[in-house]
Structure formats: structure tokens, C-alpha cells
CSV table of C-alpha atoms in Angstrom, one decimal:
chain,number,residue,atom,x,y,z
A,669,MET,CA,52.2,75.0,9.8
A,670,THR,CA,52.1,73.5,6.3
A,671,ALA,CA,51.5,76.8,4.7
A,672,GLU,CA,54.9,77.9,5.9
A,673,PHE,CA,56.4,75.0,4.1
A,674,TRP,CA,54.5,75.7,0.9
A,675,ASP,CA,55.9,79.2,0.8
A,676,ARG,CA,59.3,77.9,1.5
A,677,GLU,CA,59.0,75.4,-1.3
A,678,LYS,CA,57.8,78.0,-3.7
A,679,ASP,CA,60.6,80.4,-2.8
A,680,PHE,CA,63.2,77.5,-3.3
A,681,TRP,CA,62.3,77.3,-7.0
A,682,LYS,CA,62.9,81.0,-7.5
A,683,GLN,CA,65.8,81.7,-5.4
A,684,GLY,CA,69.4,81.3,-6.5
A,685,PRO,CA,72.3,79.0,-5.3
A,686,ALA,CA,73.2,81.2,-2.4
A,687,GLU,CA,69.8,80.9,-0.8
A,688,ALA,CA,69.6,77.2,-1.7
A,689,ALA,CA,72.9,76.7,0.1
A,690,ARG,CA,71.3,78.0,3.3
A,691,ARG,CA,68.3,75.8,2.9
A,692,LEU,CA,69.9,72.5,1.9
A,693,ASP,CA,70.9,70.0,4.5
A,694,VAL,CA,74.6,68.9,4.3
A,695,SER,CA,73.4,65.3,3.3
A,696,CYS,CA,70.8,66.5,0.8
A,697,LEU,CA,70.0,64.4,-2.2
A,698,PHE,CA,68.5,65.8,-5.3
A,699,VAL,CA,66.8,63.5,-7.9
A,700,HIS,CA,66.1,64.8,-11.4
A,701,ALA,CA,65.5,62.9,-14.6
A,702,ALA,CA,67.9,65.2,-16.7
A,703,TRP,CA,70.6,65.7,-13.9
A,704,GLY,CA,70.5,62.4,-12.3
A,705,ILE,CA,71.1,62.0,-8.5
A,706,LEU,CA,73.1,64.9,-7.1
A,707,ASN,CA,74.5,65.6,-3.7
A,708,ARG,CA,74.4,69.1,-2.1
A,709,ASP,CA,77.7,70.2,-3.7
A,710,ARG,CA,76.7,69.0,-7.2
A,711,LEU,CA,73.3,70.6,-6.9
A,712,LEU,CA,74.7,74.0,-6.0
A,713,THR,CA,77.1,73.8,-9.0
A,714,ALA,CA,74.4,72.8,-11.3
A,715,MET,CA,72.1,75.6,-10.0
A,716,GLN,CA,74.7,78.1,-11.1
A,717,GLU,CA,74.5,77.0,-14.7
A,718,VAL,CA,70.9,77.6,-15.2
A,719,PRO,CA,68.6,80.7,-14.7
A,720,ARG,CA,66.1,80.5,-11.8
A,721,TRP,CA,62.4,80.1,-12.4
A,722,LYS,CA,60.4,83.4,-12.6
A,723,GLU,CA,56.9,82.1,-12.4
A,724,VAL,CA,56.0,78.9,-10.3
A,725,ALA,CA,52.6,77.5,-9.6
A,726,LEU,CA,52.1,74.5,-7.3
A,727,SER,CA,49.0,72.3,-7.4
A,728,ASP,CA,47.6,69.0,-6.1
A,729,GLN,CA,49.6,69.7,-3.0
A,730,LYS,CA,49.8,67.0,-0.2
A,731,ALA,CA,51.7,67.3,3.0
A,732,THR,CA,52.5,65.0,5.9
A,733,LEU,CA,54.2,65.9,9.2
A,734,ALA,CA,56.0,63.8,11.7
A,735,ASP,CA,57.9,65.3,14.7
A,736,GLU,CA,61.0,66.9,13.1
A,737,VAL,CA,60.2,65.9,9.4
A,738,VAL,CA,57.7,67.4,6.9
A,739,ALA,CA,57.2,65.7,3.5
A,740,LEU,CA,55.5,67.6,0.6
A,741,ALA,CA,54.3,66.2,-2.7
A,742,TYR,CA,52.8,68.3,-5.6
A,743,ARG,CA,52.6,69.3,-9.2
A,744,VAL,CA,54.5,72.2,-10.4
A,745,LEU,CA,54.2,74.5,-13.6
A,746,ALA,CA,57.3,76.6,-13.9
A,747,SER,CA,58.5,79.0,-16.4
A,748,ARG,CA,61.6,81.2,-17.2
A,749,PRO,CA,62.2,83.5,-20.1
A,750,GLY,CA,63.2,82.0,-23.4
A,751,GLN,CA,62.4,78.4,-22.3
A,752,PRO,CA,59.4,76.3,-22.6
A,753,GLU,CA,57.1,75.6,-19.5
A,754,TYR,CA,58.3,72.9,-17.1
A,755,ARG,CA,55.8,70.6,-15.6
A,756,ALA,CA,56.7,68.0,-13.0
A,757,LEU,CA,55.6,65.9,-10.0
A,758,CYS,CA,57.7,66.7,-7.1
A,759,SER,CA,58.4,65.8,-3.5
A,760,THR,CA,60.6,67.4,-0.9
A,761,THR,CA,61.4,66.2,2.6
A,762,TRP,CA,62.3,68.9,5.1
A,763,VAL,CA,64.1,68.0,8.3
A,764,ASN,CA,64.6,70.1,11.5
A,765,ARG,CA,68.2,70.5,12.4
A,766,SER,CA,68.8,72.4,15.6
A,767,GLY,CA,65.8,74.6,15.0
A,768,GLU,CA,66.6,75.2,11.3
A,769,TRP,CA,64.4,73.5,8.6
A,770,ARG,CA,66.5,72.1,5.9
A,771,ILE,CA,65.8,70.2,2.6
A,772,LEU,CA,67.1,66.5,3.0
A,773,LEU,CA,65.6,65.2,-0.3
A,774,HIS,CA,64.0,66.8,-3.4
A,775,GLN,CA,62.8,64.8,-6.4
A,776,GLN,CA,61.4,66.1,-9.6
A,777,THR,CA,59.7,63.9,-12.4
A,778,ALA,CA,59.0,65.9,-15.5
A,779,ILE,CA,55.5,65.3,-17.0
């Protein structure tokens, strides 16, 4: 089951705001050193202002599952044209809402 979530996680880095809107829980929080702590609406607005990542590699992947919650922790190396590579420690908590998996919390710490 965790392979499915790693695929979702990698896709989330590459897909745009429309797909993010489908995957983010209504009470989602996003924690980022440069952007601060954003709620769902502010995150979707911020995502419209930056290009999506073209290449994404996840490593040092750890996962824990409990009933309707999946927590992921990992390192990411991401790149997009014209910008330096981005390296971060990340965590994402997915929650099952009526059969749909949604992102409840995502955190990035650049390294």
C-alpha cells in the first residue's frame, strides 16, 4: 500500500494547482521555510506563482500507517528549468476522507 502513496507524493510535486486542489484536504496546512505556514487557499495561490518541478527524486523514504492516516517522511531532490536544484527534508500526512485520500499536512525543510 505504501508504494501507492509514494507515487502520489511524487506526482504532487510535479502537478499544478488544479490537481493539488483535488488532493488537498479542506483543513490542509503547508509548512515551508520561505513561504511560512499556509492554509489550503494560500498554498493554491502560491502554487500559481511558481513553475512546477520537472524532475523529482525521493530518497531515505519512511512511512507509517494507522487506520485512516498515512505519514511519509523523506528527502527530496527536485529541479525545474532555470533554477538551482532544491533539496529538502519533507513529511506529508495523508488522511482518508470518505474513501478519498487527502493531504492534511505537508512540511518542507530545505537542506
